[in-house]
Amino acid sequence: MPGLVDATGSMTRKRKYADDAQGSKRRAMGSAMDRTSEQIGQMVEVHVLESQILQSQRYYNNLATLLAYAQPYLSSSSRRSQALFSLCRIFSRLMAGGCMTASKQAGDNEIVISKWLHERYEQYRAILLAILGDGAQDAQIVALRLLMQLFKEEGSDTSQGEDSIWNRGTFHLVLQRLVTSESTSTTRLIFAKEYVVAHDDMRLHTFLKLAAAASTISSPADLDSLISVLIAVNPNTSPDLPPDSFYIFPSNPKRNAYSCAAQKRAAQDAWTAVLKIDLTKAQRKKLLGVMSYRIAPWFTRVELLMDFLTDSFNSGGSTSLMALSGLFHLMQEKNLDYPFFYQKLYALLDCNVLHSKHRSRFFRLLESFLASTHLPIILVASFLKRLSRLCLHAPPSAIVVVVPWIYNLLKNHPTCTFMIHREPYEAILKAGVQESNRIDPFRMDEDDPLITRAIESSLWEIETLQTHFHPNVAAIARTISEQFTKQAYNLEDFLDHSYGSMLDTELSKTPRKAPVVEYDIPQRIFTGNEALFSEPTSNVMQLWGFPH
């Protein structure tokens, strides 16, 4: 009968779907339990092999089985990780027990066994080094920590000299792999933080190794890795560390080999070797960004940095802006003299400086450079005038930085305040004020701030900015024309402004009244008032009309 529904069939289909869902859920739970039981079985197998090896020499052949499990792509990831940890424990126990070193009175059988164990150890170490150089990040970190644990056990062997341990052991191979392979930046950072920074001997030998490696590196990628390791070593060691923190306890801990002076000399040699290399522009900028707090504190002879900093400063562009920080650190802290510094600083004030992403850093430094009240008024006037002129073509986010900077500079140098409202000279009055006011004596293209004739000009550009289209720029420019009642502006309040932040500020404001809009909706772009399009049959009028 039409219109009736088969309720029995519908219930059957629902029951079938429910049974299928429960069946798939049971199958998923069963597969998960199978995987768990398989992992437990693998763990038990590896544990049994490890226990047998540590129990008797007759089970040493189990090392070959564990090494096979540790090979990539030959076993599951869980079995592989268990085999790697198990082998580390085994070889640590064997080295601690002296089983891998044959004594002088050892027989031929013992010599053969120790040699075979060394071969298996080198095979295991090669697997870890391969993971460290070309593995996933988590796997690299695990391999690094296992290798450093093996190196610590190697250092406990008193039969080897310190030079052999550091120069031909696991440490040498690990550092070489970190610098010349695809190891991640996180792995290198962990190596620096957990081992190099925390131990005096590790820090010293790392600097010595990297100084030797810097002269032979030819690949820019390898040089980036070497630089990242050096930068990660903080020159200001944490006070929580003990004064003599050794990873490998030296045979003569009282000697002066690991003193602070020795480490500074080693770090200075490493950084000097890096700075002598033909660096790329990105590498040079990276070093300049950390020069004052990561590189310069290591140097006992700061004059070694002068060539690098002056070359960077003379290269122009953003590189010159970044070199200012290092130069200022040497001039302020180390009392170094840089000839014609203010002339070269003035030359950096071009049309690009207010659009640079390093603008905030530049104005922080510029405020410090011009803070001295002993600077000649001609020099200060040139900086005031040039930045005022650049504001005419600058974005609003840059103008709101320059105007407070000019305000602060005028407060520090009140002898320049006559430039705000300049009265013409008597000679100019005789020649005619209207004619002379049309010519600005300031020489914008002159790079020497002492001969720009800015002292003869005025800051008329600031008055022009008082009619800027952006209300914030116009409001802050009007403060120059008012009385200087404010002691100084905090420049940090203006340095982070951008188009985005200024737009967000405007959008967040609540308008006091509704904006005025056009009441009549236009139907055409061109009206009949234009002479060229006055004809109603004009093709342009028809093509550019809005749809009704």
Coordinates of C-alpha atoms in Angstrom, one line a residue:
M1 CA 0.0 0.0 0.0
P2 CA 1.5 3.3 -1.0
G3 CA 2.7 5.6 1.8
L4 CA 3.6 2.8 4.3
V5 CA 7.1 2.6 5.7
D6 CA 8.9 -0.8 6.2
A7 CA 9.8 -0.3 9.8
T8 CA 11.3 -3.9 10.0
G9 CA 13.8 -3.2 7.2
S10 CA 14.8 0.1 8.7
M11 CA 15.5 -1.5 12.1
T12 CA 17.5 -4.2 10.4
R13 CA 19.7 -1.7 8.6
K14 CA 20.3 0.3 11.8
R15 CA 21.2 -2.9 13.6
K16 CA 23.6 -3.8 10.8
Y17 CA 25.3 -0.4 10.9
A18 CA 25.7 -0.6 14.7
D19 CA 27.2 -4.1 14.4
D20 CA 29.6 -2.9 11.7
A21 CA 30.7 0.1 13.9
Q22 CA 31.2 -2.2 16.9
G23 CA 33.2 -4.6 14.8
S24 CA 35.5 -1.9 13.4
K25 CA 36.0 -0.6 17.0
R26 CA 36.9 -4.1 18.2
R27 CA 39.3 -4.6 15.3
A28 CA 41.0 -1.3 16.1
M29 CA 41.4 -2.2 19.7
G30 CA 42.7 -5.6 18.7
S31 CA 45.3 -4.2 16.4
A32 CA 46.4 -1.7 19.1
M33 CA 46.7 -4.5 21.6
D34 CA 48.7 -6.5 19.0
R35 CA 51.1 -3.6 18.5
T36 CA 51.5 -3.1 22.3
S37 CA 52.3 -6.8 22.8
E38 CA 54.7 -6.7 19.9
Q39 CA 56.5 -3.8 21.4
I40 CA 56.7 -5.5 24.8
G41 CA 58.1 -8.6 23.1
Q42 CA 60.8 -6.6 21.3
M43 CA 61.7 -4.8 24.6
V44 CA 62.0 -8.2 26.4
E45 CA 64.1 -9.5 23.6
V46 CA 66.5 -6.6 23.6
H47 CA 66.7 -6.7 27.4
V48 CA 67.6 -10.4 27.3
L49 CA 70.4 -9.9 24.8
E50 CA 71.8 -7.0 26.9
S51 CA 71.8 -9.1 30.1
Q52 CA 73.5 -12.0 28.4
I53 CA 76.3 -9.7 27.0
L54 CA 77.0 -8.2 30.4
Q55 CA 76.9 -11.6 32.0
S56 CA 79.5 -13.5 30.0
Q57 CA 81.9 -13.1 27.1
R58 CA 80.4 -16.0 25.3
Y59 CA 77.4 -13.8 24.5
Y60 CA 79.4 -11.1 22.9
N61 CA 78.0 -12.1 19.5
N62 CA 74.7 -10.7 20.6
L63 CA 76.2 -7.3 19.8
A64 CA 75.9 -8.1 16.2
T65 CA 72.2 -8.8 16.6
L66 CA 71.7 -5.5 18.5
L67 CA 73.7 -3.6 15.9
A68 CA 71.4 -5.1 13.2
Y69 CA 68.4 -3.9 15.1
A70 CA 69.9 -0.4 15.4
Q71 CA 70.5 -0.1 11.6
P72 CA 68.0 2.3 9.9
Y73 CA 65.2 0.8 7.8
L74 CA 66.1 -2.8 9.0
S75 CA 63.8 -2.9 12.0
S76 CA 60.8 -1.1 13.5
S77 CA 61.4 2.4 15.1
S78 CA 60.6 1.1 18.6
R79 CA 63.1 -1.8 18.4
R80 CA 65.7 0.5 16.9
S81 CA 65.5 3.0 19.7
Q82 CA 65.6 0.3 22.3
A83 CA 68.7 -1.2 20.6
L84 CA 70.4 2.1 20.5
F85 CA 69.9 2.7 24.2
S86 CA 70.8 -0.8 25.1
L87 CA 74.1 -0.6 23.1
C88 CA 75.0 2.6 24.9
R89 CA 74.6 0.9 28.3
I90 CA 76.5 -2.1 27.2
F91 CA 79.6 -0.2 25.8
S92 CA 79.5 2.1 28.8
R93 CA 79.7 -0.9 31.1
L94 CA 82.4 -2.5 29.0
M95 CA 84.6 0.6 29.0
A96 CA 84.1 1.2 32.7
G97 CA 85.1 -2.4 33.4
G98 CA 88.2 -2.2 31.2
C99 CA 87.0 -4.9 28.9
M100 CA 87.8 -3.0 25.7
T101 CA 91.4 -2.3 26.6
A102 CA 93.9 -5.1 26.5
S103 CA 96.5 -5.1 29.2
K104 CA 100.2 -5.4 28.6
Q105 CA 100.2 -9.0 29.9
A106 CA 97.1 -10.0 27.9
G107 CA 97.2 -13.1 25.7
D108 CA 96.3 -13.4 22.1
N109 CA 92.7 -14.3 22.8
E110 CA 92.1 -11.2 24.9
I111 CA 93.7 -9.0 22.3
V112 CA 91.5 -10.4 19.6
I113 CA 88.4 -9.9 21.8
S114 CA 89.2 -6.3 22.6
K115 CA 90.0 -5.5 19.0
W116 CA 86.6 -7.0 18.0
L117 CA 84.8 -5.0 20.6
H118 CA 86.5 -1.8 19.3
E119 CA 85.3 -2.6 15.8
R120 CA 81.7 -3.1 17.1
Y121 CA 82.0 0.1 19.1
E122 CA 83.1 2.1 16.1
Q123 CA 80.2 0.5 14.1
Y124 CA 77.7 1.7 16.8
R125 CA 79.3 5.1 16.9
A126 CA 79.0 5.4 13.1
I127 CA 75.3 4.7 13.3
L128 CA 74.8 7.4 15.9
L129 CA 76.9 9.9 13.8
A130 CA 74.8 9.1 10.8
I131 CA 71.6 9.8 12.7
L132 CA 73.1 13.0 14.1
G133 CA 73.9 14.2 10.5
D134 CA 70.9 13.2 8.6
G135 CA 68.0 12.2 10.9
A136 CA 64.8 13.6 12.3
Q137 CA 65.2 16.3 14.9
D138 CA 64.2 14.1 17.9
A139 CA 66.4 11.4 16.6
Q140 CA 69.3 13.8 16.3
I141 CA 68.9 14.9 19.9
V142 CA 68.8 11.3 21.2
A143 CA 71.9 10.5 19.1
L144 CA 73.8 13.5 20.4
R145 CA 73.1 12.7 24.1
L146 CA 74.1 9.0 23.5
L147 CA 77.4 10.1 21.8
M148 CA 78.2 12.5 24.6
Q149 CA 77.6 9.8 27.2
L150 CA 80.0 7.5 25.3
F151 CA 82.6 10.3 25.2
K152 CA 82.3 10.7 28.9
E153 CA 83.1 7.0 29.3
E154 CA 86.0 7.4 27.0
G155 CA 87.4 10.1 29.2
S156 CA 87.4 7.8 32.2
D157 CA 90.1 5.7 30.5
T158 CA 93.3 6.9 32.1
S159 CA 95.5 5.1 29.7
Q160 CA 94.7 7.7 27.0
G161 CA 96.2 11.2 27.1
E162 CA 94.0 14.3 27.2
D163 CA 95.0 15.3 23.7
S164 CA 94.0 12.0 22.3
I165 CA 90.6 12.1 24.1
W166 CA 89.7 15.6 22.8
N167 CA 91.4 15.5 19.4
R168 CA 90.8 12.0 18.1
G169 CA 87.8 10.7 20.1
T170 CA 84.1 11.0 19.9
F171 CA 84.1 14.7 20.7
H172 CA 86.0 15.5 17.6
L173 CA 83.6 13.5 15.4
V174 CA 80.5 15.0 17.0
L175 CA 81.6 18.6 16.6
Q176 CA 82.7 17.9 13.0
R177 CA 79.3 16.4 12.2
L178 CA 77.4 19.2 13.8
V179 CA 79.3 21.8 11.7
T180 CA 79.5 20.0 8.4
S181 CA 76.1 18.2 8.1
E182 CA 72.4 18.6 8.0
S183 CA 72.0 18.8 11.8
T184 CA 69.2 21.0 12.9
S185 CA 69.7 24.3 14.7
T186 CA 67.9 22.9 17.7
T187 CA 70.4 20.1 18.0
R188 CA 73.3 22.5 17.9
L189 CA 71.6 24.7 20.5
I190 CA 71.2 21.8 22.8
F191 CA 74.9 20.9 22.3
A192 CA 75.9 24.4 23.2
K193 CA 73.6 24.8 26.2
E194 CA 73.9 21.4 27.8
Y195 CA 77.6 20.8 27.2
V196 CA 79.6 23.7 26.0
V197 CA 78.2 26.4 28.3
A198 CA 78.1 24.2 31.3
H199 CA 81.7 22.8 31.3
D200 CA 85.0 24.7 31.2
D201 CA 86.9 22.0 29.4
M202 CA 84.2 21.5 26.8
R203 CA 84.0 25.2 26.2
L204 CA 87.8 25.6 25.7
H205 CA 88.2 22.7 23.3
T206 CA 85.1 23.7 21.3
F207 CA 86.6 27.1 20.7
L208 CA 90.0 25.5 19.7
K209 CA 88.3 23.1 17.3
L210 CA 86.1 25.7 15.7
A211 CA 89.0 28.1 15.2
A212 CA 90.8 25.3 13.3
A213 CA 87.7 24.4 11.3
A214 CA 86.9 28.0 10.3
S215 CA 90.0 28.2 8.1
T216 CA 89.1 25.1 6.1
I217 CA 85.3 25.6 5.7
S218 CA 84.3 26.5 2.1
S219 CA 80.5 25.9 2.1
P220 CA 78.3 28.8 3.3
A221 CA 75.9 26.3 4.9
D222 CA 78.7 24.8 7.0
L223 CA 79.8 28.3 8.0
D224 CA 76.3 29.1 9.1
S225 CA 76.4 26.0 11.4
L226 CA 79.7 26.9 12.8
I227 CA 78.5 30.5 13.5
S228 CA 75.3 29.2 15.2
V229 CA 77.4 27.1 17.6
L230 CA 79.7 30.1 18.5
I231 CA 76.8 32.5 19.0
A232 CA 75.0 30.0 21.3
V233 CA 77.9 30.2 23.8
N234 CA 77.1 33.1 26.1
P235 CA 80.2 35.0 27.3
N236 CA 78.5 35.8 30.6
T237 CA 78.6 32.4 32.3
S238 CA 75.8 31.7 34.8
P239 CA 76.8 32.3 38.4
D240 CA 75.1 29.1 39.4
L241 CA 77.8 27.0 37.7
P242 CA 80.7 25.9 39.9
P243 CA 84.0 27.7 39.2
D244 CA 85.7 24.5 37.9
S245 CA 83.1 22.4 36.0
F246 CA 84.7 19.7 34.0
Y247 CA 83.0 17.2 31.7
I248 CA 86.2 15.1 31.5
F249 CA 88.1 15.5 34.8
P250 CA 91.6 16.5 33.9
S251 CA 94.7 14.7 35.1
N252 CA 96.0 18.0 36.6
P253 CA 93.0 20.1 37.5
K254 CA 95.1 22.8 39.2
R255 CA 96.9 23.9 36.1
N256 CA 95.8 27.1 34.4
A257 CA 94.7 25.6 31.1
Y258 CA 91.0 26.1 31.7
S259 CA 91.2 29.6 33.2
C260 CA 89.0 32.4 32.1
A261 CA 91.8 34.1 30.3
A262 CA 92.6 31.0 28.4
Q263 CA 89.0 30.6 27.3
K264 CA 88.8 34.2 26.2
R265 CA 91.9 33.8 24.1
A266 CA 90.5 30.6 22.5
A267 CA 87.1 32.4 21.8
Q268 CA 88.9 35.4 20.4
D269 CA 90.9 33.2 18.0
A270 CA 87.7 31.4 16.9
W271 CA 85.8 34.6 16.2
T272 CA 88.8 36.2 14.5
A273 CA 89.1 33.2 12.2
V274 CA 85.4 33.6 11.3
L275 CA 85.6 37.3 10.7
K276 CA 88.5 36.8 8.3
I277 CA 86.4 34.7 6.0
D278 CA 84.6 36.2 3.0
L279 CA 81.1 36.3 4.6
T280 CA 77.8 36.6 2.8
K281 CA 75.7 39.7 3.4
A282 CA 73.2 37.7 5.5
Q283 CA 76.1 36.2 7.6
R284 CA 77.6 39.6 8.1
K285 CA 74.3 41.0 9.3
K286 CA 73.8 38.1 11.6
L287 CA 77.2 38.8 13.3
L288 CA 76.6 42.5 13.5
G289 CA 73.3 41.9 15.2
V290 CA 75.0 40.1 18.1
M291 CA 78.3 41.9 18.1
S292 CA 77.9 44.0 21.3
Y293 CA 76.8 41.2 23.6
R294 CA 77.9 37.9 22.0
I295 CA 81.2 38.6 20.3
A296 CA 82.9 41.7 21.7
P297 CA 82.9 40.5 25.4
W298 CA 85.2 37.6 24.4
F299 CA 87.9 39.9 22.9
T300 CA 90.8 41.0 25.1
R301 CA 92.1 43.0 22.1
V302 CA 89.1 44.8 20.8
E303 CA 91.1 46.5 18.1
L304 CA 90.9 43.2 16.2
L305 CA 87.2 44.0 15.6
M306 CA 87.8 47.4 14.0
D307 CA 88.6 46.2 10.5
F308 CA 85.4 44.1 10.4
L309 CA 83.2 46.9 11.8
T310 CA 84.6 49.7 9.6
D311 CA 84.3 47.6 6.5
S312 CA 80.7 46.8 7.4
F313 CA 80.0 50.5 8.2
N314 CA 81.5 51.6 4.9
S315 CA 79.5 49.1 2.9
G316 CA 76.4 51.3 3.1
G317 CA 72.7 50.4 3.4
S318 CA 71.3 48.3 6.2
T319 CA 74.7 46.8 6.9
S320 CA 76.0 50.2 7.9
L321 CA 73.0 50.7 10.2
M322 CA 73.7 47.4 12.0
A323 CA 77.4 48.1 12.3
L324 CA 76.6 51.2 14.4
S325 CA 75.8 49.1 17.4
G326 CA 79.2 47.4 17.5
L327 CA 81.1 50.7 16.8
F328 CA 79.2 52.5 19.6
H329 CA 80.0 49.6 22.0
L330 CA 83.7 49.9 21.2
M331 CA 83.7 53.7 21.4
Q332 CA 81.8 53.8 24.7
E333 CA 83.1 50.8 26.6
K334 CA 86.6 50.4 25.1
N335 CA 87.4 54.1 24.5
L336 CA 88.3 53.5 20.8
D337 CA 88.5 56.5 18.5
Y338 CA 86.9 56.3 15.1
P339 CA 87.9 59.1 12.7
F340 CA 85.1 61.1 10.9
F341 CA 82.4 59.1 12.7
Y342 CA 79.8 61.8 12.6
Q343 CA 80.5 62.6 8.9
K344 CA 79.8 58.9 8.0
L345 CA 76.8 58.8 10.4
Y346 CA 75.4 61.8 8.7
A347 CA 75.9 60.2 5.3
L348 CA 73.5 57.4 6.3
L349 CA 70.6 59.8 6.5
D350 CA 69.2 59.1 3.0
C351 CA 65.7 58.4 1.7
N352 CA 65.9 54.7 2.7
V353 CA 66.7 55.1 6.4
L354 CA 63.1 56.0 7.3
H355 CA 61.8 53.0 5.4
S356 CA 64.3 50.5 6.8
K357 CA 63.2 47.6 9.1
H358 CA 66.2 48.6 11.3
R359 CA 64.7 52.1 11.8
S360 CA 64.0 51.5 15.5
R361 CA 67.6 50.4 16.3
F362 CA 69.0 53.3 14.3
F363 CA 67.1 56.0 16.2
R364 CA 68.0 54.4 19.5
L365 CA 71.6 54.7 18.6
L366 CA 71.3 58.1 17.0
E367 CA 69.8 59.5 20.2
S368 CA 72.8 58.3 22.1
F369 CA 75.3 59.6 19.6
L370 CA 73.9 63.1 19.7
A371 CA 73.2 63.3 23.4
S372 CA 76.5 65.0 24.3
T373 CA 76.2 68.8 24.9
H374 CA 79.7 69.3 23.6
L375 CA 78.8 68.7 20.0
P376 CA 79.2 71.8 17.7
I377 CA 75.9 73.5 16.9
I378 CA 76.6 73.3 13.2
L379 CA 76.7 69.5 13.4
V380 CA 73.5 69.3 15.4
A381 CA 71.7 71.7 13.0
S382 CA 72.7 69.5 10.0
F383 CA 71.1 66.5 11.6
L384 CA 68.0 68.4 12.5
K385 CA 67.5 69.8 9.1
R386 CA 68.3 66.7 7.1
L387 CA 65.8 64.5 9.0
S388 CA 63.2 67.3 8.8
R389 CA 63.6 67.3 5.0
L390 CA 63.4 63.5 4.8
C391 CA 60.1 63.6 6.7
L392 CA 58.4 65.2 3.7
H393 CA 58.7 61.9 1.8
A394 CA 58.5 59.5 4.8
P395 CA 55.6 57.3 5.9
P396 CA 53.5 58.4 8.9
S397 CA 55.0 55.7 11.1
A398 CA 58.4 57.2 10.6
I399 CA 57.4 60.8 11.0
V400 CA 55.9 60.1 14.5
V401 CA 59.4 58.9 15.5
V402 CA 61.4 61.8 13.9
V403 CA 59.3 64.7 15.4
P404 CA 59.8 63.5 19.1
W405 CA 63.4 62.9 18.3
I406 CA 63.8 66.5 17.0
Y407 CA 62.0 67.8 20.2
N408 CA 64.4 65.9 22.5
L409 CA 67.4 67.1 20.5
L410 CA 66.3 70.7 20.7
K411 CA 65.8 70.3 24.4
N412 CA 69.4 69.0 24.7
H413 CA 70.8 71.7 22.4
P414 CA 68.7 74.9 23.1
T415 CA 71.1 77.0 21.0
C416 CA 69.4 75.4 17.9
T417 CA 65.9 76.4 18.9
F418 CA 66.1 79.6 16.7
M419 CA 65.7 77.3 13.7
I420 CA 62.0 76.8 14.6
H421 CA 61.1 80.4 13.9
R422 CA 63.9 82.2 12.1
E423 CA 64.1 85.9 11.9
P424 CA 65.8 87.1 8.7
Y425 CA 69.1 88.9 8.9
E426 CA 69.3 92.7 8.4
A427 CA 71.2 92.1 5.1
I428 CA 68.4 89.9 3.9
L429 CA 65.8 92.5 4.8
K430 CA 67.6 95.1 2.7
A431 CA 67.7 92.7 -0.2
G432 CA 64.0 91.9 0.1
V433 CA 62.4 89.4 2.3
Q434 CA 60.0 87.9 -0.1
E435 CA 62.7 87.2 -2.7
S436 CA 65.2 85.7 -0.3
N437 CA 62.7 83.4 1.5
R438 CA 62.2 81.5 -1.8
I439 CA 65.6 80.0 -1.5
D440 CA 66.7 77.6 1.2
P441 CA 70.4 77.8 1.8
F442 CA 70.5 74.2 3.1
R443 CA 72.5 71.8 0.9
M444 CA 70.7 68.5 1.0
D445 CA 73.2 66.7 -1.2
E446 CA 76.2 67.6 0.9
D447 CA 77.5 64.6 3.0
D448 CA 79.7 66.7 5.3
P449 CA 77.5 68.0 8.1
L450 CA 79.9 70.9 8.8
I451 CA 79.4 72.6 5.4
T452 CA 75.7 72.0 4.7
R453 CA 74.7 75.6 5.8
A454 CA 71.8 74.1 7.8
I455 CA 72.5 76.7 10.5
E456 CA 71.4 79.4 8.0
S457 CA 68.1 77.6 7.4
S458 CA 65.0 76.9 9.4
L459 CA 62.7 73.9 10.2
W460 CA 60.0 74.9 7.8
E461 CA 59.4 71.3 7.0
I462 CA 57.9 70.7 10.5
E463 CA 55.4 73.5 9.9
T464 CA 54.5 71.8 6.6
L465 CA 53.8 68.5 8.5
Q466 CA 51.3 70.3 10.7
T467 CA 48.9 70.1 7.8
H468 CA 49.6 66.4 7.2
F469 CA 46.7 64.2 6.0
H470 CA 47.2 61.9 9.0
P471 CA 45.8 63.5 12.2
N472 CA 48.3 61.9 14.5
V473 CA 51.2 63.3 12.5
A474 CA 49.7 66.7 12.3
A475 CA 49.1 66.7 16.1
I476 CA 52.6 65.7 17.0
A477 CA 54.1 68.2 14.6
R478 CA 52.2 71.0 16.2
T479 CA 54.1 70.4 19.5
I480 CA 57.2 71.9 17.9
S481 CA 55.4 75.2 17.5
E482 CA 54.2 75.3 21.1
Q483 CA 56.1 76.0 24.3
F484 CA 58.5 73.2 25.3
T485 CA 57.0 72.5 28.6
K486 CA 57.6 68.7 28.4
Q487 CA 61.1 67.7 29.6
A488 CA 61.6 65.0 26.9
Y489 CA 59.7 62.4 25.0
N490 CA 60.3 58.7 25.7
L491 CA 61.3 57.6 22.2
E492 CA 60.4 54.0 23.0
D493 CA 56.7 54.9 22.9
F494 CA 57.0 55.8 19.2
L495 CA 59.5 53.3 17.7
D496 CA 57.1 50.4 17.2
H497 CA 54.6 52.3 15.2
S498 CA 53.7 51.0 11.7
Y499 CA 50.9 51.3 9.2
G500 CA 49.2 48.4 10.9
S501 CA 49.4 49.7 14.4
M502 CA 48.2 53.2 13.3
L503 CA 45.3 51.7 11.4
D504 CA 44.3 49.6 14.4
T505 CA 44.4 52.7 16.6
E506 CA 42.1 54.6 14.2
L507 CA 39.7 51.6 13.9
S508 CA 39.5 51.2 17.7
K509 CA 38.4 54.8 18.2
T510 CA 34.7 55.5 18.8
P511 CA 33.6 58.4 16.5
R512 CA 31.9 61.3 18.3
K513 CA 29.6 61.9 15.4
A514 CA 28.7 60.1 12.2
P515 CA 30.9 60.9 9.3
V516 CA 29.5 63.0 6.4
V517 CA 28.7 60.9 3.4
E518 CA 27.4 61.7 -0.1
Y519 CA 23.6 61.5 0.0
D520 CA 23.0 61.0 -3.7
I521 CA 24.5 57.8 -5.0
P522 CA 26.4 58.6 -8.2
Q523 CA 25.5 56.7 -11.3
R524 CA 28.6 57.6 -13.4
I525 CA 32.3 58.3 -12.8
F526 CA 32.3 61.2 -15.2
T527 CA 29.6 63.8 -15.0
G528 CA 28.4 66.0 -17.8
N529 CA 30.5 68.9 -16.5
E530 CA 33.7 67.5 -18.1
A531 CA 34.3 69.1 -21.4
L532 CA 35.6 65.9 -23.1
F533 CA 32.6 63.9 -22.0
S534 CA 29.8 66.4 -22.2
E535 CA 28.1 64.5 -25.0
P536 CA 25.5 62.1 -23.6
T537 CA 26.4 59.6 -26.4
S538 CA 30.1 59.5 -25.5
N539 CA 31.5 56.0 -25.5
V540 CA 33.6 56.7 -22.4
M541 CA 30.4 57.9 -20.5
Q542 CA 28.6 54.7 -21.5
L543 CA 31.4 52.3 -20.7
W544 CA 32.2 53.9 -17.3
G545 CA 28.7 54.1 -16.0
F546 CA 27.6 52.2 -12.9
P547 CA 24.9 49.5 -13.3
H548 CA 21.5 50.6 -12.1

